[in-house]
mmCIF file of C-alpha atoms and ligand atoms in Angstrom:
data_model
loop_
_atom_site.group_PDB
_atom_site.id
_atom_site.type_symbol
_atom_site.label_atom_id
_atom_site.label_comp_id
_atom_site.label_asym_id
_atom_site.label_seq_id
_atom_site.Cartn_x
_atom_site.Cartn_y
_atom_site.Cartn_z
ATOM 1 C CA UNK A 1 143.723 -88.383 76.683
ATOM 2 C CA UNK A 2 142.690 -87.475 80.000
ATOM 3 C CA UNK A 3 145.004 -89.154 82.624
ATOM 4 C CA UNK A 4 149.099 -89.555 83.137
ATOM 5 C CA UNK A 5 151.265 -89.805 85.611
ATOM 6 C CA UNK A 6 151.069 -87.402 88.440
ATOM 7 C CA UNK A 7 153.408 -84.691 89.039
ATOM 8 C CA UNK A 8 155.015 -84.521 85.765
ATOM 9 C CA UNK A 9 157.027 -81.805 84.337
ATOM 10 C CA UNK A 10 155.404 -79.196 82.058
ATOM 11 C CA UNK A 11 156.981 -77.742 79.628
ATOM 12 C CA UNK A 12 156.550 -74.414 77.901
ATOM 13 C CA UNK A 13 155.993 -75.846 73.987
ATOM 14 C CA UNK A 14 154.382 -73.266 72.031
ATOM 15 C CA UNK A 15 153.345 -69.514 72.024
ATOM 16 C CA UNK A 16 151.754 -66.770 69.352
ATOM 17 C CA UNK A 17 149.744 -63.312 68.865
ATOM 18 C CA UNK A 18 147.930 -61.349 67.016
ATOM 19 C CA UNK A 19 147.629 -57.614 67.188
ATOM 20 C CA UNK A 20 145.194 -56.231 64.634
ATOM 21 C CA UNK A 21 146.527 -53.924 61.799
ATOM 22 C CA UNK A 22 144.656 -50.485 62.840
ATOM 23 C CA UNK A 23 146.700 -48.011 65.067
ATOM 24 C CA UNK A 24 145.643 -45.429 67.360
ATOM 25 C CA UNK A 25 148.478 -43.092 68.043
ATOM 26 C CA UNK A 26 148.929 -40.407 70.802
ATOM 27 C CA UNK A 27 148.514 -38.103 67.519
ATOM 28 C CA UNK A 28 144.803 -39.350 66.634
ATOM 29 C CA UNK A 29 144.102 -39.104 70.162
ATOM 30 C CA UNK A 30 144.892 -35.346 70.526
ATOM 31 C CA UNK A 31 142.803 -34.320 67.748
ATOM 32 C CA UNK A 32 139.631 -36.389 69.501
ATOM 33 C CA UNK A 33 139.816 -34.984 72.978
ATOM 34 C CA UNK A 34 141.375 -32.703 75.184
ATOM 35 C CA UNK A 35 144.959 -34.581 75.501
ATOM 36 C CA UNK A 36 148.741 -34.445 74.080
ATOM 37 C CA UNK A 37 151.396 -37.086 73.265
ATOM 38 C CA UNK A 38 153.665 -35.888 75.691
ATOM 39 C CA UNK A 39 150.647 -35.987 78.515
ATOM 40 C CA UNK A 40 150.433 -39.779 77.562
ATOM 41 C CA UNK A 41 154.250 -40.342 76.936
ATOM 42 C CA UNK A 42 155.183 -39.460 80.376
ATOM 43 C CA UNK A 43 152.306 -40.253 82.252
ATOM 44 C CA UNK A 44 151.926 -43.548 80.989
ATOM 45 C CA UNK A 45 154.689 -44.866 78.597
ATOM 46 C CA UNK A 46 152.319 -45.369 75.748
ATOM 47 C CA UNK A 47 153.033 -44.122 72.235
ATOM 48 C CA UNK A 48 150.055 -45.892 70.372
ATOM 49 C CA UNK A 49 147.905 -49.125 70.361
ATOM 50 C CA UNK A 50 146.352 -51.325 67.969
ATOM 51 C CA UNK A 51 142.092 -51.279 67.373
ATOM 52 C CA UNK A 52 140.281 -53.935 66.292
ATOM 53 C CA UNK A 53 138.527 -53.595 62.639
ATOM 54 C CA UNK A 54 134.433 -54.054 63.637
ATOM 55 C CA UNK A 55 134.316 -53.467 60.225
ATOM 56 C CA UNK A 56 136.075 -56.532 59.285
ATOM 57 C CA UNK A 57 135.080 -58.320 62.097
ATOM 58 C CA UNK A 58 137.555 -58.855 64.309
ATOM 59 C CA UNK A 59 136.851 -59.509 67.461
ATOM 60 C CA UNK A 60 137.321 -61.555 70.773
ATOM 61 C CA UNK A 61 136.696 -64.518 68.466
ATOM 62 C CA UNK A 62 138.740 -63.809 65.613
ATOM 63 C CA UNK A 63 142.151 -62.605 67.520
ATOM 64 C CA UNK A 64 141.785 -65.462 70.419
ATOM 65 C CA UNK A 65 141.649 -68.164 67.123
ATOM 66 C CA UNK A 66 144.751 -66.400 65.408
ATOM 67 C CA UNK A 67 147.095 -66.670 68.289
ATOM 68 C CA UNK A 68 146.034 -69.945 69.234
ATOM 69 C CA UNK A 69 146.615 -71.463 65.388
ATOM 70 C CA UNK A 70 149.971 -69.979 65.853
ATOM 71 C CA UNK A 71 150.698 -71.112 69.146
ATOM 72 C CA UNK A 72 149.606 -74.738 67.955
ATOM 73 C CA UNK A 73 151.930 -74.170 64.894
ATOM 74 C CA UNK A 74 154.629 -73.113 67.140
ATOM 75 C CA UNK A 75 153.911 -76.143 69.126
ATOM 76 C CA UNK A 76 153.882 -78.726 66.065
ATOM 77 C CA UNK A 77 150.383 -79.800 67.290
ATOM 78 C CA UNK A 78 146.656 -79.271 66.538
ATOM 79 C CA UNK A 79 143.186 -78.833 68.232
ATOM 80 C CA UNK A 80 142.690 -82.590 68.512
ATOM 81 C CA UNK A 81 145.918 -83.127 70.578
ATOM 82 C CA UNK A 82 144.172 -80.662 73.307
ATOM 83 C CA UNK A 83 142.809 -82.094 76.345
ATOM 84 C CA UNK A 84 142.028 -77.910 77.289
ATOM 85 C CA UNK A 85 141.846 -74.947 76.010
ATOM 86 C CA UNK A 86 141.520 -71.614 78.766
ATOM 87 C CA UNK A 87 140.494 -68.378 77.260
ATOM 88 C CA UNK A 88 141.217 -65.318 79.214
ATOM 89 C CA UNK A 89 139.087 -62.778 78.549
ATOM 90 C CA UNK A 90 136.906 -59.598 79.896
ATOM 91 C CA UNK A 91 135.440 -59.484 76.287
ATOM 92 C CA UNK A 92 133.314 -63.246 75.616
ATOM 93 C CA UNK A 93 131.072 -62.648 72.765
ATOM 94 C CA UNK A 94 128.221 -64.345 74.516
ATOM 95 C CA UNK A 95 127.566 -65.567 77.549
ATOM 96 C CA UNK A 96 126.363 -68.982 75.938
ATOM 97 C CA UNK A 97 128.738 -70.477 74.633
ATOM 98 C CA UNK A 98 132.139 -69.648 76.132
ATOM 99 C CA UNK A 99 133.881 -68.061 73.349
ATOM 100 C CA UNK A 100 136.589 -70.724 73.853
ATOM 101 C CA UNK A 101 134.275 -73.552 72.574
ATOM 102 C CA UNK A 102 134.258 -71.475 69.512
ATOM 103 C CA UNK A 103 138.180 -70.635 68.948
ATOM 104 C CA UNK A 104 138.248 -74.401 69.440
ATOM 105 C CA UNK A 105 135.569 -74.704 66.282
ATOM 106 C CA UNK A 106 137.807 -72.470 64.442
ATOM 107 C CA UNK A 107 141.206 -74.184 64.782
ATOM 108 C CA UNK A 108 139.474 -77.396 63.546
ATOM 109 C CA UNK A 109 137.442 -78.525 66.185
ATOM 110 C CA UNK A 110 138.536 -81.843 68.274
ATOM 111 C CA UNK A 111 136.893 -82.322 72.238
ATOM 112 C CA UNK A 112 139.352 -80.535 74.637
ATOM 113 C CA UNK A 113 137.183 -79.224 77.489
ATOM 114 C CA UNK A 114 137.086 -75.792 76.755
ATOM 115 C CA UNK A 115 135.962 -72.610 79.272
ATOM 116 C CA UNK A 116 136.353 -68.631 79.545
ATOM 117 C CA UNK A 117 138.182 -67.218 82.170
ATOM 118 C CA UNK A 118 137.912 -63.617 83.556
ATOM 119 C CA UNK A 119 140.601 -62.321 86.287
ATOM 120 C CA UNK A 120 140.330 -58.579 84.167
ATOM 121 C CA UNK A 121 144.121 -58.246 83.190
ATOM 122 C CA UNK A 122 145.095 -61.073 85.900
ATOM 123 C CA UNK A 123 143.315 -63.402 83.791
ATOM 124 C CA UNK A 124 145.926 -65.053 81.327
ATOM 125 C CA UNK A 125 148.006 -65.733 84.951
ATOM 126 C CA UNK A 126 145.407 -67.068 86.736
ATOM 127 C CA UNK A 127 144.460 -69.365 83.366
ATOM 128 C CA UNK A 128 148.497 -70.392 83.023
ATOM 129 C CA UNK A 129 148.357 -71.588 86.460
ATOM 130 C CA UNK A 130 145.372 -73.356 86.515
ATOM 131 C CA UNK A 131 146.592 -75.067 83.096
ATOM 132 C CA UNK A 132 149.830 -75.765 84.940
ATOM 133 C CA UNK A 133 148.201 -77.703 87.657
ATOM 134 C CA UNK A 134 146.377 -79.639 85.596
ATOM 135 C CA UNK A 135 149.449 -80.707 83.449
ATOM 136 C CA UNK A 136 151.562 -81.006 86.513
ATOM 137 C CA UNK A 137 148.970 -83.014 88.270
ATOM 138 C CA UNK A 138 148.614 -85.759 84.972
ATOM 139 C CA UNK A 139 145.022 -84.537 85.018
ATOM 140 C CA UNK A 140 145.584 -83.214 81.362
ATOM 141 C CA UNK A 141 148.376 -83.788 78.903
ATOM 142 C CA UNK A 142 148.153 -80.684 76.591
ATOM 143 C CA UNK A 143 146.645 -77.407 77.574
ATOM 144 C CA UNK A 144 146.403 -74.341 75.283
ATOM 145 C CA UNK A 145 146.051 -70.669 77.682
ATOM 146 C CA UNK A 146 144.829 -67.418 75.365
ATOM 147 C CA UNK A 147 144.529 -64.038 76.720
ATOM 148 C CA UNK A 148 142.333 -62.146 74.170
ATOM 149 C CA UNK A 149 140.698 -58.834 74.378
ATOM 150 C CA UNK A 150 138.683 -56.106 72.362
ATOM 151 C CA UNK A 151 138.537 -53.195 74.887
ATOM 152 C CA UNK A 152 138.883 -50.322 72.569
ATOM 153 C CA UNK A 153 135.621 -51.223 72.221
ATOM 154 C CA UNK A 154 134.063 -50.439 76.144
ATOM 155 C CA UNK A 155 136.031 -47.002 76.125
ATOM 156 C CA UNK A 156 134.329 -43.581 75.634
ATOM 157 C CA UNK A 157 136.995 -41.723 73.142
ATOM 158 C CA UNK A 158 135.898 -38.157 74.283
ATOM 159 C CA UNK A 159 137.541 -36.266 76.674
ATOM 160 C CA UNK A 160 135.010 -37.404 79.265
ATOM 161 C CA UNK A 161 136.834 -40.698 79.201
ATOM 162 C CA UNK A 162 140.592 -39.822 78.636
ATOM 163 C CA UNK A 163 141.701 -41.402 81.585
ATOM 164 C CA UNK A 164 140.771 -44.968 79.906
ATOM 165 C CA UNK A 165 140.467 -44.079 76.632
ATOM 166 C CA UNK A 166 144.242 -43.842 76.385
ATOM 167 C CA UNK A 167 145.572 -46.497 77.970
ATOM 168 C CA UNK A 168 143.704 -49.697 76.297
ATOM 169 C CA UNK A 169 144.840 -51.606 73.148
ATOM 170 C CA UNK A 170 143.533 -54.806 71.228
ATOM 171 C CA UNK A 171 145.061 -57.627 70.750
ATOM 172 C CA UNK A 172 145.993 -61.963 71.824
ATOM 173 C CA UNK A 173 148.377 -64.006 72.793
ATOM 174 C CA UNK A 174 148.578 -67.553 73.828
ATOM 175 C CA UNK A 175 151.268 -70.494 74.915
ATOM 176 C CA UNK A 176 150.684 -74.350 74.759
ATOM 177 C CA UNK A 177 151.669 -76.786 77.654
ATOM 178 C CA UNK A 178 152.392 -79.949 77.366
ATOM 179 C CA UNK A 179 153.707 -82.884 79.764
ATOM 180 C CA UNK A 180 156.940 -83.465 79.398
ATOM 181 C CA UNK A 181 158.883 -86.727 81.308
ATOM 182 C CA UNK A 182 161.323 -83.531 83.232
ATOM 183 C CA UNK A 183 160.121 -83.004 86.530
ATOM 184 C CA UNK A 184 162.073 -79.988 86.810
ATOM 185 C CA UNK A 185 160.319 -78.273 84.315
ATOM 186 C CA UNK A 186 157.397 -76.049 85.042
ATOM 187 C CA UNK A 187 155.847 -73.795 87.585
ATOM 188 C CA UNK A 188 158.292 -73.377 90.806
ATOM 189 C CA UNK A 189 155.867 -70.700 93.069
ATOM 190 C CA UNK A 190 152.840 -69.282 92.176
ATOM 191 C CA UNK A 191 150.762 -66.968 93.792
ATOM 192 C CA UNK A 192 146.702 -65.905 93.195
ATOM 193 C CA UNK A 193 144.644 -63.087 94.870
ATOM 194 C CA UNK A 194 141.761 -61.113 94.816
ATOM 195 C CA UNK A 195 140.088 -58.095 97.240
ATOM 196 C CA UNK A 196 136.677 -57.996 95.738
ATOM 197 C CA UNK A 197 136.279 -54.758 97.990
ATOM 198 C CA UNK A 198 137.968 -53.339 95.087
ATOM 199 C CA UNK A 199 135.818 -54.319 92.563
ATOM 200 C CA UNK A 200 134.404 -50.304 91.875
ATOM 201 C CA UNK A 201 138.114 -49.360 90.893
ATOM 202 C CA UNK A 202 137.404 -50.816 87.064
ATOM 203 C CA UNK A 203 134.285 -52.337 86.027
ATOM 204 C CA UNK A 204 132.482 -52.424 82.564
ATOM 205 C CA UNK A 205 128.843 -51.984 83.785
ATOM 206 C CA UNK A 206 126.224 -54.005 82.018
ATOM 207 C CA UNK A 207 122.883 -51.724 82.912
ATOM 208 C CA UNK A 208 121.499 -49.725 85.809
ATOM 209 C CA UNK A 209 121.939 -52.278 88.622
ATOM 210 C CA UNK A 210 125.594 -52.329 88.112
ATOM 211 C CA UNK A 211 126.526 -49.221 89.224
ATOM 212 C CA UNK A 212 128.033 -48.571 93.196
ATOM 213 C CA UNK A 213 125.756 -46.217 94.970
ATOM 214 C CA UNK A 214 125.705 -42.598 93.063
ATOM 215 C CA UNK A 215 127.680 -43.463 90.303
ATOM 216 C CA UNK A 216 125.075 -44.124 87.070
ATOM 217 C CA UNK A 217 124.643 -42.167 84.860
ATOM 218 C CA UNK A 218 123.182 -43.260 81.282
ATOM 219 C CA UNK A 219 126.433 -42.794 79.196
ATOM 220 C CA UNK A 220 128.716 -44.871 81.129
ATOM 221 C CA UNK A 221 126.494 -48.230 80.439
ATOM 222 C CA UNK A 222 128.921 -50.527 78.588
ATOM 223 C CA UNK A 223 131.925 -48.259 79.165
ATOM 224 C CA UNK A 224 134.668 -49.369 81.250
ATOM 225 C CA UNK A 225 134.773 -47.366 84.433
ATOM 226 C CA UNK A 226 137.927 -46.763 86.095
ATOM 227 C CA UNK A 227 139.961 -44.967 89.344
ATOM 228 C CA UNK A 228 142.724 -44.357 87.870
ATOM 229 C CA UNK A 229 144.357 -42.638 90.821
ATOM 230 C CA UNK A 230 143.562 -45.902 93.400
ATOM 231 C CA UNK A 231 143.919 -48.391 90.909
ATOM 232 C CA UNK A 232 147.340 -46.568 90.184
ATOM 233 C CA UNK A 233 148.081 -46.582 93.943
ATOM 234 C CA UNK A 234 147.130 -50.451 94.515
ATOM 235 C CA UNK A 235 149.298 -51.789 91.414
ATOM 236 C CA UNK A 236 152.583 -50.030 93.096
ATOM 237 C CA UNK A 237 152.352 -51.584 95.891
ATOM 238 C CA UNK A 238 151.167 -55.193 94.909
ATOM 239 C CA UNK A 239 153.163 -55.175 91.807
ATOM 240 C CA UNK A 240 156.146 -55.134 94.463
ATOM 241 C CA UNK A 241 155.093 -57.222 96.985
ATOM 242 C CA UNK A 242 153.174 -59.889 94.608
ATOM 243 C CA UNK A 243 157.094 -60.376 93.424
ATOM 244 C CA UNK A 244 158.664 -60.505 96.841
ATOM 245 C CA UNK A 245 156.489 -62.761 97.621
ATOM 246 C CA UNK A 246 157.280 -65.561 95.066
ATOM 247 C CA UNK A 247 160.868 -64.503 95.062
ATOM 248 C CA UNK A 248 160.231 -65.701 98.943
ATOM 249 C CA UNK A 249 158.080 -68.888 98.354
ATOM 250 C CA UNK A 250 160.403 -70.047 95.928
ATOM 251 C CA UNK A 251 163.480 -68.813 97.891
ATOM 252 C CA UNK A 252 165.190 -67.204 94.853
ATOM 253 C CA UNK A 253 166.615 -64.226 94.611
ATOM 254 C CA UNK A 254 165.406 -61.092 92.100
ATOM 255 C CA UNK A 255 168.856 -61.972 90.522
ATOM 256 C CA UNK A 256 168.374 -65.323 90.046
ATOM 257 C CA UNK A 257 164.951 -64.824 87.452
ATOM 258 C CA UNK A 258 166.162 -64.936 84.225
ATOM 259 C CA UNK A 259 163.259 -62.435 82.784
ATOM 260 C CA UNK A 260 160.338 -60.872 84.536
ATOM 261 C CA UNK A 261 157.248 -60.757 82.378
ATOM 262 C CA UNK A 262 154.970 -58.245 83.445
ATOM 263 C CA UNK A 263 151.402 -57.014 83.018
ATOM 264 C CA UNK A 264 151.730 -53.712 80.334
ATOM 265 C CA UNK A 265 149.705 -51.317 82.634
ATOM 266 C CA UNK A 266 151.577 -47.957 82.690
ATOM 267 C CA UNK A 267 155.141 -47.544 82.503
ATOM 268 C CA UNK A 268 155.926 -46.142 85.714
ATOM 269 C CA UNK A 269 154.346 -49.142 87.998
ATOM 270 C CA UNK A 270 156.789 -51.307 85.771
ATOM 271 C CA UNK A 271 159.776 -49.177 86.327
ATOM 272 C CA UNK A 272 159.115 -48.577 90.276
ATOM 273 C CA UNK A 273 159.401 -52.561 90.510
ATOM 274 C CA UNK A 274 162.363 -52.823 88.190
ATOM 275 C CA UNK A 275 164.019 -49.907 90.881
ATOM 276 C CA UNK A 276 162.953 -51.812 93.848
ATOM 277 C CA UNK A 277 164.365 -55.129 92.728
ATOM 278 C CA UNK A 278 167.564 -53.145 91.227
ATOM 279 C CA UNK A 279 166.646 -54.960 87.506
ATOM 280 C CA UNK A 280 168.584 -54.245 85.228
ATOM 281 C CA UNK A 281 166.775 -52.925 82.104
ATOM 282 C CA UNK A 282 166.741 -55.954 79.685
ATOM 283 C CA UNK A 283 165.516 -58.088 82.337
ATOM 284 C CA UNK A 284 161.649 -56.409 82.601
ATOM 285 C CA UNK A 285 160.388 -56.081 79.398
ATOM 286 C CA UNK A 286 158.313 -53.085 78.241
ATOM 287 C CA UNK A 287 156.393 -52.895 74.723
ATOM 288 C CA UNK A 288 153.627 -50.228 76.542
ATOM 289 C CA UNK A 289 154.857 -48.060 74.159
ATOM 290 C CA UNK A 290 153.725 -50.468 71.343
ATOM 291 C CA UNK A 291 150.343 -52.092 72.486
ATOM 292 C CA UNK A 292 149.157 -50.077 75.580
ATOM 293 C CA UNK A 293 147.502 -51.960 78.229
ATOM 294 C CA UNK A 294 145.944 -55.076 76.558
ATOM 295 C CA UNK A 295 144.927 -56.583 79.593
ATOM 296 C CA UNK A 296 144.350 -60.337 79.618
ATOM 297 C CA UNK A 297 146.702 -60.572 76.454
ATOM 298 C CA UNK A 298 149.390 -58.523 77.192
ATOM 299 C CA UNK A 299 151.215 -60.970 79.191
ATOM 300 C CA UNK A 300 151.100 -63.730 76.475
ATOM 301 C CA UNK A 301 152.345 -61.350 73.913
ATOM 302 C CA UNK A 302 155.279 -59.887 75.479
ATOM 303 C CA UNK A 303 156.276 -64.113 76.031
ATOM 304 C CA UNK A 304 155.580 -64.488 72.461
ATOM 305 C CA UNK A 305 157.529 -61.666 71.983
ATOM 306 C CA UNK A 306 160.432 -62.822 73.389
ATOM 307 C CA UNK A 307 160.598 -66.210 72.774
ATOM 308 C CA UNK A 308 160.457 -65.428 69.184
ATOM 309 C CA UNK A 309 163.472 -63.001 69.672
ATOM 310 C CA UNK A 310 165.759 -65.518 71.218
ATOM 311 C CA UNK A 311 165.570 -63.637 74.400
ATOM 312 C CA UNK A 312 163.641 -66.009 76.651
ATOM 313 C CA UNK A 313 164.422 -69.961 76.050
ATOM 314 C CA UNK A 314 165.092 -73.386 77.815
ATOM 315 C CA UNK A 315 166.724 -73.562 80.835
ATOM 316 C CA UNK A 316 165.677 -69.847 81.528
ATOM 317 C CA UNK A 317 163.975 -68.911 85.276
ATOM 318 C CA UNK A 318 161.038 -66.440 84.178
ATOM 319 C CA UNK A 319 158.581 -65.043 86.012
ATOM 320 C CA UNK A 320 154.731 -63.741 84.684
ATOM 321 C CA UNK A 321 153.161 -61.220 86.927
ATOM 322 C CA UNK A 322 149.921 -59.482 86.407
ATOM 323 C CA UNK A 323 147.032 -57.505 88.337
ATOM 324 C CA UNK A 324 143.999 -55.790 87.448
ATOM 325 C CA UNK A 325 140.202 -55.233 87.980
ATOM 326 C CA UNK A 326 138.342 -58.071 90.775
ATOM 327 C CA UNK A 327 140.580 -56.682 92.148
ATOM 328 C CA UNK A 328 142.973 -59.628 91.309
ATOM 329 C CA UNK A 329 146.642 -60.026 91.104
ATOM 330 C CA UNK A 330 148.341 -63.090 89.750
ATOM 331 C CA UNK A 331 151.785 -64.371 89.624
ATOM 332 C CA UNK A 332 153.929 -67.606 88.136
ATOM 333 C CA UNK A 333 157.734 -68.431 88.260
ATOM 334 C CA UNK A 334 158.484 -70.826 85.942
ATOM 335 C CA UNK A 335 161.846 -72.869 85.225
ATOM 336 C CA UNK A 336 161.619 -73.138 81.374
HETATM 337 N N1 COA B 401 145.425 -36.045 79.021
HETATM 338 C C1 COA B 401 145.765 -34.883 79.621
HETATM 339 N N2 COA B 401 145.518 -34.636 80.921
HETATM 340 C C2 COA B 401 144.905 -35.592 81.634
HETATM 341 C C3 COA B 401 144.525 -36.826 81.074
HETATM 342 C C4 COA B 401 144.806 -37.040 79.708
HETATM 343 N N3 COA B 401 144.511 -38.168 79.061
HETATM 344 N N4 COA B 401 143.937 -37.573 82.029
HETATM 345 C C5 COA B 401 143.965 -36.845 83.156
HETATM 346 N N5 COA B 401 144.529 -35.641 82.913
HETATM 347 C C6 COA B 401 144.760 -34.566 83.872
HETATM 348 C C7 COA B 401 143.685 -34.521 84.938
HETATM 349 O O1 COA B 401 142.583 -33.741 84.541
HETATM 350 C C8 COA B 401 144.435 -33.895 86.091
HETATM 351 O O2 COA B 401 144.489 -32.505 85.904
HETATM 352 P P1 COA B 401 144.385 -31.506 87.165
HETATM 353 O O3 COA B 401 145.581 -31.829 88.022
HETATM 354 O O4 COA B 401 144.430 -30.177 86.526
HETATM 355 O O5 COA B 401 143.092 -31.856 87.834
HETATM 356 C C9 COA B 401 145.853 -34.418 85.936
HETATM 357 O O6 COA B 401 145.986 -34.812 84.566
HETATM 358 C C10 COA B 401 146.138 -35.572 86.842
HETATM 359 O O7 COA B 401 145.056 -36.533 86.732
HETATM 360 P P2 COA B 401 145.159 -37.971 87.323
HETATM 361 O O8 COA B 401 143.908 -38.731 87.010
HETATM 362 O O9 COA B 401 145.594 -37.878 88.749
HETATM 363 O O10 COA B 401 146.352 -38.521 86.431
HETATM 364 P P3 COA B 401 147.332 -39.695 86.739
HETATM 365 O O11 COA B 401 148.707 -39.200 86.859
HETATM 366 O O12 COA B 401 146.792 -40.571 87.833
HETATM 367 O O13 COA B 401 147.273 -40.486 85.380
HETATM 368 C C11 COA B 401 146.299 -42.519 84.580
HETATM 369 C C12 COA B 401 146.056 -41.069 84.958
HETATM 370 C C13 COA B 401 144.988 -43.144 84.175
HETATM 371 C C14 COA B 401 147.290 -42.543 83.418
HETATM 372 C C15 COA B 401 146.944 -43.226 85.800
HETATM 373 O O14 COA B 401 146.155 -42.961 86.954
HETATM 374 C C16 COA B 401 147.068 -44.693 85.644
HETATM 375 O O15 COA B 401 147.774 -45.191 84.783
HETATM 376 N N6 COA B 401 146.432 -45.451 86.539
HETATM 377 C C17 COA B 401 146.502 -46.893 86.514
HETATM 378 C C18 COA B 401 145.465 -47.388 85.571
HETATM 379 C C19 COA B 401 145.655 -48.831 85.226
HETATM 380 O O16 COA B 401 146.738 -49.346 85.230
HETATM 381 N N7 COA B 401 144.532 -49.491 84.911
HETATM 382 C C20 COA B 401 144.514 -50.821 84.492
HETATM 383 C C21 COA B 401 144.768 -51.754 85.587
HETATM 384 S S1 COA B 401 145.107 -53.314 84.968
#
């Protein structure tokens, strides 16, 4: 089912995630490289983060498929009702096929176009957007958006790479959209960007070529690569304005957005927006200290989170805002 009417409502039916079992904690950290747990606490807001188990096989693959069968459960439907499926992701397995053609195998197969999408940490944004258009415009009837990804394993864990090496977690989350005959329900701004000027802030070089001018060096192939200073410096500021700026297009005020569901990056670009927009606390949620930065999927999991907790719900305003390597920075307001 391919076609409908055109701008119908889309409604918010379904959500999951999966974080694997393994932990890293600030603890295991310290005794691997030259770092403490109060270093990390305060500079970043992160207490641990979950690995995935190479020895059991978890991957990009394996995490994407758990969070979507729960999603779909959530959602009372299965693979066959999809008309797409977007998978978010830095971490494909190949690059033929899209890993997404293959979480769709796993949940039971069925012909929903199916494609990877990579916006770095931006990406599960930029894919709930796109799926939102696509519902919205009766192009598609039921979408399903993951955000999966394996980065623990593209950091260097010696002290050579602290600076990344701490801040990255495992994990997937995802949320099902469907049509729904409400045309009040669904995306009301939305904003997408990119400065590909950026781009040598955070990159995960595959070989020589790669590299910006000076920068290779033999270790680093395969290993994400990060500023952490400048990309530090850019998420302040568009973390601030990216909101403004929706708040604006959709001529809302700060007060007005039920819950704003950000990007887990570091704790103290989350808290510098929640000052500017005087938030109160329970209105930004934080899980850093949980998951660290999980990039594509940490958006989708805090939603899961909540949802599940009774604490975001129908009739709610919420907004999903995210930014990372491209650069790229993403946002959506949604009325649930
Ligand atoms: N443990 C202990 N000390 C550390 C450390 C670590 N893991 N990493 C850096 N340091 C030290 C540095 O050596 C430096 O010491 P010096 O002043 O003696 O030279 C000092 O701490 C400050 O280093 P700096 O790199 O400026 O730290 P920071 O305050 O910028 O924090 C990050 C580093 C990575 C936590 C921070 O820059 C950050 O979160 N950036 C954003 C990254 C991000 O969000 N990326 C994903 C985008 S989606």
């Amino acid at each position: 089912m391919t076609t409908g009417p055109a701008t119908t409502g889309v409604r918010l039916a379904g959500t999951g995630m999966y974080v694997p079992e393994g932990i890293i904690s600030n603890h295991d950290l310290e005794k691997r490289m030259d770092t403490s747990n109060e270093w990390i606490l305060q500079r970043t807001g992160i207490s641990e983060r979950h690995i995935a188990s190479l020895e059991d096989g978890e991957c990009v693959l394996t995490m994407a498929t758990t969070a979507a069968e729960r999603a779909l459960a959530d959602a009372g439907l299965t693979s066959h009702d999809l008309d797409m499926l977007v998978l978010a992701t830095v971490g494909s397995e190949m690059a033929c096929p899209s890993t997404a053609c293959r979480v769709m195998e796993n949940l039971g197969g069925g012909n929903a176009a199916a494609l990877d999408l990579t916006a770095a940490c931006s990406g599960w944004v930029y894919g709930l957007n796109l799926a939102q258009s696509m519902v919205s415009s009766g192009a598609h009837q039921r979408v399903l958006v993951i955000g999966a990804e394996h980065l623990t394993k593209v950091v260097e864990r010696s002290t050579r790479g602290r600076g990344v090496s701490i801040l990255f977690g495992d994990g997937a989350g995802a949320a099902v959209l469907t049509a729904d005959a409400d045309p009040s329900l669904g995306v009301i701004a939305q904003r997408m960007y990119s400065d590909g000027s950026g781009w040598r802030e955070l990159y995960i070089p595959r070989d020589e070529r790669d590299f910006p001018e000076g920068e290779y060096e033999e270790w680093k192939v395969g290993l994400m690569q990060m500023n952490g200073r400048a990309v530090f410096k850019f998420a302040v500021k568009t973390f601030c304005e990216l909101i403004k700026d929706t708040l604006d297009a959709a001529k809302l005020d700060a007060s007005e957005v039920d819950m704003f569901i950000c990007h887990q990056s570091n704790i103290r670009i989350l808290e510098a927006a929640r000052e500017r927009f005087g938030l109160p606390e329970d209105k930004l949620y934080i899980n850093i200290d949980r998951y660290g930065n999980t990039s594509a999927a940490s958006v989708p999991i805090c939603l899961d989170e909540l949802r599940k907790a009774g604490r975001v719900k129908a009739g709610q305003k919420v907004m999903f805002v995210a930014f990372g390597g491209g650069l790229t920075w993403a946002s959506s307001l949604w009325q649930l």
